[in-house]
Short mmCIF file of C-alpha atoms and ligand atoms in Angstrom, two decimals:
data_model
loop_
_atom_site.label_atom_id
_atom_site.label_comp_id
_atom_site.label_asym_id
_atom_site.label_seq_id
_atom_site.Cartn_x
_atom_site.Cartn_y
_atom_site.Cartn_z
CA MET E 1 -96.52 115.65 -101.29
CA ILE E 2 -95.20 112.28 -100.18
CA LEU E 3 -93.41 111.45 -103.46
CA LYS E 4 -91.92 114.83 -104.44
CA ASN E 5 -88.98 114.39 -106.89
CA LYS E 6 -89.48 110.63 -107.13
CA VAL E 7 -89.58 108.64 -110.38
CA THR E 8 -92.02 105.72 -110.61
CA ILE E 9 -92.36 103.01 -113.27
CA ILE E 10 -95.74 101.26 -113.48
CA THR E 11 -96.27 98.29 -115.79
CA GLY E 12 -99.74 97.83 -117.28
CA GLY E 13 -100.34 101.42 -116.18
CA ALA E 14 -102.70 102.47 -118.96
CA ARG E 15 -105.90 101.41 -117.23
CA GLY E 16 -107.44 99.80 -114.15
CA ILE E 17 -105.39 99.48 -110.97
CA GLY E 18 -102.14 100.52 -112.70
CA LYS E 19 -103.63 103.81 -113.90
CA ALA E 20 -105.13 104.50 -110.46
CA ILE E 21 -101.66 104.05 -108.95
CA ALA E 22 -100.12 106.30 -111.63
CA LEU E 23 -102.64 109.09 -110.97
CA LYS E 24 -102.31 108.86 -107.18
CA PHE E 25 -98.51 108.87 -107.30
CA ALA E 26 -98.57 111.84 -109.71
CA GLU E 27 -100.81 113.72 -107.26
CA GLU E 28 -98.19 113.00 -104.61
CA GLY E 29 -95.44 114.56 -106.73
CA SER E 30 -93.84 111.62 -108.57
CA ASP E 31 -92.87 111.73 -112.23
CA ILE E 32 -94.33 108.70 -113.96
CA ALA E 33 -93.22 106.17 -116.59
CA ILE E 34 -95.90 103.74 -117.70
CA CYS E 35 -95.61 100.85 -120.09
CA ASP E 36 -98.46 98.89 -121.56
CA VAL E 37 -99.35 96.97 -124.70
CA ASN E 38 -102.19 99.24 -125.87
CA ALA E 39 -101.14 102.53 -127.50
CA ASP E 40 -104.64 104.06 -127.34
CA THR E 41 -105.17 103.59 -123.60
CA LEU E 42 -101.55 104.66 -123.02
CA ASN E 43 -102.25 108.00 -124.72
CA VAL E 44 -105.38 108.60 -122.65
CA ALA E 45 -103.48 107.77 -119.45
CA ARG E 46 -100.61 110.07 -120.45
CA GLU E 47 -102.99 113.04 -120.81
CA GLU E 48 -104.63 112.33 -117.46
CA ILE E 49 -101.27 112.09 -115.65
CA GLU E 50 -99.90 115.22 -117.37
CA ALA E 51 -103.00 117.08 -116.16
CA LYS E 52 -101.69 116.45 -112.63
CA GLY E 53 -98.62 118.54 -113.56
CA ARG E 54 -96.06 115.77 -113.71
CA SER E 55 -93.61 114.59 -116.39
CA VAL E 56 -94.71 111.39 -118.07
CA LEU E 57 -92.99 108.83 -120.26
CA THR E 58 -95.07 106.15 -121.95
CA GLY E 59 -93.85 103.07 -123.78
CA LYS E 60 -95.65 100.41 -125.78
CA VAL E 61 -93.91 97.49 -124.12
CA ASP E 62 -94.82 93.86 -123.64
CA VAL E 63 -93.35 92.92 -120.26
CA THR E 64 -92.76 89.35 -121.43
CA LYS E 65 -90.10 90.59 -123.87
CA LEU E 66 -86.87 91.25 -122.00
CA GLU E 67 -85.29 93.25 -124.81
CA ASP E 68 -88.29 95.63 -124.99
CA VAL E 69 -88.21 96.03 -121.22
CA GLN E 70 -84.47 96.83 -121.30
CA LYS E 71 -84.98 99.49 -124.00
CA PHE E 72 -87.85 101.09 -122.09
CA ILE E 73 -85.95 101.19 -118.78
CA GLN E 74 -83.00 102.81 -120.60
CA LYS E 75 -85.38 105.48 -121.96
CA VAL E 76 -86.65 106.10 -118.43
CA LEU E 77 -83.09 106.52 -117.16
CA ASP E 78 -82.21 108.81 -120.10
CA LYS E 79 -85.20 111.04 -119.33
CA PHE E 80 -85.27 111.03 -115.52
CA SER E 81 -81.70 109.86 -114.60
CA LYS E 82 -82.99 107.53 -111.86
CA ILE E 83 -85.74 105.12 -110.84
CA ASP E 84 -87.02 105.25 -107.25
CA ILE E 85 -90.09 103.04 -107.48
CA LEU E 86 -91.21 100.06 -109.57
CA ILE E 87 -94.81 98.81 -109.54
CA ASN E 88 -95.16 95.42 -111.27
CA ASN E 89 -98.85 95.57 -112.10
CA ALA E 90 -99.32 94.18 -115.65
CA GLY E 91 -101.47 91.08 -115.45
CA ILE E 92 -103.93 88.95 -117.40
CA THR E 93 -106.39 86.11 -116.83
CA ARG E 94 -107.20 83.19 -119.14
CA ASP E 95 -109.60 81.19 -116.99
CA GLY E 96 -110.58 77.58 -117.57
CA LEU E 97 -110.84 74.24 -115.83
CA LEU E 98 -107.57 72.32 -115.65
CA VAL E 99 -108.56 69.47 -117.97
CA ARG E 100 -109.63 71.95 -120.64
CA MET E 101 -106.82 74.47 -120.13
CA SER E 102 -104.66 74.85 -123.22
CA ASP E 103 -100.88 75.14 -123.08
CA ALA E 104 -101.26 78.56 -124.65
CA ASP E 105 -103.52 79.82 -121.81
CA TRP E 106 -101.18 78.41 -119.17
CA ASP E 107 -98.10 79.91 -120.82
CA ALA E 108 -99.67 83.32 -121.51
CA VAL E 109 -100.69 83.89 -117.88
CA LEU E 110 -97.40 82.65 -116.41
CA SER E 111 -95.51 84.67 -118.95
CA VAL E 112 -97.18 88.05 -118.34
CA ASN E 113 -97.83 87.78 -114.61
CA LEU E 114 -94.67 86.02 -113.41
CA LYS E 115 -92.01 86.27 -116.12
CA GLY E 116 -93.00 89.90 -116.75
CA THR E 117 -92.47 90.67 -113.07
CA PHE E 118 -89.10 88.92 -113.18
CA ASN E 119 -88.01 90.80 -116.34
CA CYS E 120 -88.87 94.25 -115.05
CA THR E 121 -87.52 93.67 -111.55
CA LYS E 122 -84.24 92.28 -112.88
CA VAL E 123 -83.58 95.29 -115.11
CA VAL E 124 -84.75 97.97 -112.65
CA ALA E 125 -82.95 96.37 -109.68
CA LYS E 126 -79.59 97.00 -111.36
CA SER E 127 -80.22 100.75 -111.35
CA MET E 128 -81.66 100.72 -107.79
CA MET E 129 -78.69 98.69 -106.50
CA LYS E 130 -76.30 101.33 -107.88
CA SER E 131 -78.23 104.09 -106.09
CA ARG E 132 -78.56 101.93 -102.96
CA ALA E 133 -82.23 102.84 -102.66
CA GLY E 134 -85.53 101.72 -104.09
CA ARG E 135 -89.05 100.46 -103.54
CA ILE E 136 -90.68 97.64 -105.47
CA VAL E 137 -94.34 96.71 -105.15
CA ASN E 138 -95.69 93.63 -106.93
CA ILE E 139 -99.42 93.37 -107.53
CA ALA E 140 -100.30 89.76 -106.65
CA SER E 141 -103.81 88.51 -105.78
CA ILE E 142 -105.57 86.70 -102.95
CA ILE E 143 -106.03 83.92 -105.53
CA GLY E 144 -102.27 83.37 -105.24
CA ILE E 145 -102.81 82.69 -101.52
CA VAL E 146 -106.00 80.60 -101.44
CA GLY E 147 -106.29 79.32 -105.03
CA ASN E 148 -109.47 79.25 -107.13
CA GLY E 149 -111.11 76.57 -109.25
CA GLY E 150 -110.91 77.56 -112.91
CA GLN E 151 -107.89 79.79 -112.33
CA ALA E 152 -105.02 77.31 -111.81
CA ASN E 153 -102.77 79.28 -114.18
CA TYR E 154 -103.59 82.63 -112.57
CA ALA E 155 -103.23 81.24 -109.02
CA ALA E 156 -99.87 79.65 -109.86
CA SER E 157 -98.62 82.90 -111.39
CA LYS E 158 -99.70 85.02 -108.41
CA GLY E 159 -98.44 82.49 -105.87
CA GLY E 160 -95.18 82.70 -107.79
CA VAL E 161 -95.22 86.49 -107.56
CA ILE E 162 -95.61 86.23 -103.77
CA ALA E 163 -92.69 83.77 -103.43
CA PHE E 164 -90.62 85.93 -105.79
CA THR E 165 -91.39 89.01 -103.66
CA LYS E 166 -90.23 87.31 -100.46
CA SER E 167 -87.00 86.06 -102.08
CA ILE E 168 -86.09 89.33 -103.74
CA ALA E 169 -86.83 91.24 -100.53
CA LYS E 170 -84.14 89.16 -98.82
CA GLU E 171 -81.73 89.55 -101.71
CA LEU E 172 -82.04 93.32 -102.06
CA ALA E 173 -82.45 94.37 -98.41
CA SER E 174 -78.75 95.06 -97.94
CA ARG E 175 -78.97 97.59 -100.80
CA ASN E 176 -81.78 99.49 -99.06
CA ILE E 177 -84.42 98.24 -101.50
CA ASN E 178 -87.78 97.27 -99.99
CA VAL E 179 -89.88 94.75 -101.90
CA ASN E 180 -93.49 94.03 -100.98
CA ALA E 181 -96.64 92.68 -102.59
CA VAL E 182 -100.24 93.79 -102.54
CA ALA E 183 -102.83 91.04 -102.84
CA PRO E 184 -106.14 92.53 -103.96
CA GLY E 185 -109.42 90.66 -103.64
CA PHE E 186 -112.15 91.60 -106.10
CA ILE E 187 -111.58 95.09 -107.46
CA GLU E 188 -113.91 96.95 -109.81
CA THR E 189 -111.92 97.07 -113.11
CA ASP E 190 -112.27 95.82 -116.69
CA MET E 191 -110.80 92.51 -115.48
CA THR E 192 -113.77 91.91 -113.14
CA ALA E 193 -116.34 93.62 -115.40
CA LYS E 194 -116.31 90.38 -117.44
CA LEU E 195 -117.90 88.49 -114.51
CA SER E 196 -121.58 87.54 -114.77
CA GLU E 197 -124.15 88.97 -112.34
CA ASP E 198 -124.44 85.53 -110.75
CA VAL E 199 -120.69 85.23 -110.12
CA ARG E 200 -120.56 88.80 -108.75
CA ASN E 201 -123.38 88.03 -106.30
CA ARG E 202 -121.62 84.88 -105.14
CA ILE E 203 -118.38 86.80 -104.62
CA MET E 204 -120.17 89.54 -102.70
CA LYS E 205 -121.45 86.94 -100.22
CA GLN E 206 -117.83 86.01 -99.43
CA VAL E 207 -116.74 89.59 -98.72
CA PRO E 208 -117.39 90.69 -95.13
CA LEU E 209 -117.32 94.35 -96.19
CA ALA E 210 -120.02 93.38 -98.76
CA LYS E 211 -118.70 95.38 -101.72
CA LEU E 212 -116.07 95.18 -104.44
CA GLY E 213 -112.92 97.22 -103.84
CA SER E 214 -111.92 100.20 -105.99
CA PRO E 215 -108.61 100.66 -107.83
CA ASP E 216 -108.00 103.52 -105.39
CA ASP E 217 -108.18 101.11 -102.44
CA VAL E 218 -105.19 99.27 -103.97
CA ALA E 219 -103.39 102.50 -104.93
CA ASN E 220 -103.59 103.77 -101.32
CA VAL E 221 -101.79 100.67 -100.02
CA ALA E 222 -99.18 100.87 -102.80
CA LEU E 223 -98.59 104.50 -101.78
CA PHE E 224 -98.04 103.45 -98.16
CA LEU E 225 -95.58 100.75 -99.28
CA VAL E 226 -93.43 103.21 -101.25
CA SER E 227 -93.56 105.96 -98.62
CA ASP E 228 -91.24 106.56 -95.68
CA ALA E 229 -94.07 105.37 -93.42
CA SER E 230 -93.18 101.78 -94.39
CA ASN E 231 -89.37 102.02 -94.09
CA TYR E 232 -89.16 98.92 -91.88
CA ILE E 233 -91.47 96.73 -93.97
CA THR E 234 -90.11 94.36 -96.61
CA GLY E 235 -91.04 90.90 -97.93
CA GLN E 236 -94.69 91.32 -96.88
CA VAL E 237 -98.00 90.68 -98.63
CA VAL E 238 -100.74 93.18 -97.81
CA GLN E 239 -104.24 91.97 -98.62
CA VAL E 240 -106.77 94.50 -99.91
CA ASP E 241 -109.81 92.24 -100.00
CA GLY E 242 -112.57 93.54 -97.76
CA GLY E 243 -111.82 90.78 -95.24
CA MET E 244 -112.38 87.96 -97.73
CA VAL E 245 -109.32 85.90 -96.79
CA THR E 246 -108.26 85.77 -93.14
P1 NDP O 301 -106.81 95.39 -116.30
O1 NDP O 301 -107.03 94.27 -117.24
O2 NDP O 301 -107.88 96.41 -116.11
O3 NDP O 301 -105.44 96.15 -116.65
C1 NDP O 301 -104.25 95.44 -116.88
C2 NDP O 301 -103.33 96.27 -117.74
O4 NDP O 301 -102.14 95.50 -118.02
C3 NDP O 301 -103.98 96.61 -119.09
O5 NDP O 301 -103.73 97.94 -119.44
C4 NDP O 301 -103.30 95.63 -120.04
O6 NDP O 301 -103.26 96.04 -121.39
C5 NDP O 301 -101.90 95.57 -119.43
N1 NDP O 301 -101.15 94.43 -119.92
C6 NDP O 301 -101.63 93.17 -120.22
N2 NDP O 301 -100.64 92.41 -120.70
C7 NDP O 301 -99.51 93.16 -120.72
C8 NDP O 301 -98.17 92.94 -121.12
N3 NDP O 301 -97.78 91.74 -121.62
N4 NDP O 301 -97.27 93.95 -121.00
C9 NDP O 301 -97.65 95.15 -120.54
N5 NDP O 301 -98.90 95.44 -120.13
C10 NDP O 301 -99.83 94.46 -120.22
O7 NDP O 301 -106.46 94.70 -114.91
P2 NDP O 301 -106.57 95.25 -113.42
O8 NDP O 301 -106.28 96.68 -113.35
O9 NDP O 301 -107.81 94.71 -112.84
O10 NDP O 301 -105.37 94.40 -112.76
C11 NDP O 301 -104.09 94.94 -112.50
C12 NDP O 301 -103.31 93.94 -111.69
O11 NDP O 301 -104.02 93.64 -110.48
C13 NDP O 301 -103.11 92.60 -112.40
O12 NDP O 301 -101.83 92.10 -112.11
C14 NDP O 301 -104.18 91.72 -111.79
O13 NDP O 301 -103.85 90.37 -111.85
C15 NDP O 301 -104.19 92.24 -110.36
N6 NDP O 301 -105.42 91.95 -109.64
C16 NDP O 301 -106.63 92.46 -110.06
C17 NDP O 301 -107.79 92.15 -109.37
C18 NDP O 301 -109.13 92.68 -109.74
O14 NDP O 301 -110.11 92.29 -109.10
N7 NDP O 301 -109.26 93.54 -110.75
C19 NDP O 301 -107.74 91.28 -108.19
C20 NDP O 301 -106.43 90.81 -107.84
C21 NDP O 301 -105.33 91.16 -108.55
P3 NDP O 301 -104.56 95.86 -122.35
O15 NDP O 301 -105.36 97.10 -122.18
O16 NDP O 301 -104.05 95.71 -123.73
O17 NDP O 301 -105.27 94.63 -121.88
#
């Protein structure tokens, strides 16, 4: 078990990639704290993680609200006494062409994807700095590297997450905290289930490995980035995209 006696917080961990990471880390011995905005999916995820034999804490928390994040992190510390790993995974899309994009859609995406990452990292980093150890993995996107028409808000938020990752890696390195990002391509989750058959076929043509990725493909890389095998890696962006962006 690679993560025996570790404590991991995963935002947006009730479904999709976040839940896959939670289940994989639980299998590897980590206790798990997940926060999400949906109480029903949180309960389902809690049962699935508990079935792996680990302690679980769930919290209905909107990562855009600093006060809620602070309260949740305090509950995690009260229950587990420490935080070894933070996975900033909560994310949303509100796609639309620039000229038709509302302020609300711009703000919502920047707020969850970028401000949420800032909020959680800021609060958790304080505890990690005291323990002089920690691993942070931010889930970005290849769209944050290459951009995408119709996703200016999403691309800006994920590009921001990548720049944030590189800056925080430099800031926290002296405290033995490694900070990296994973940039998935197209992964089979509810987020991509919304895509039409036509769009999926067009995407598939751009993927050299000719298939969508699975949440487990992302979870495996996150596991590597929080394990001792990546001790000398910080400030990096690992693409999990089937060769789509080179
Ligand atoms: P999903 O939509 O399947 O899951 C996202 C989770 O985050 C949901 O449980 C959602 O809750 C939760 N969430 C949304 N807003 C908030 C919030 N304000 N506070 C807390 N939790 C919140 O997405 P994926 O699993 O596909 O994506 C996970 C991450 O991976 C995201 O950051 C996404 O941008 C990124 N990514 C995904 C790709 C893909 O192809 N799927 C590709 C590249 C990156 P609710 O159930 O209520 O919606």
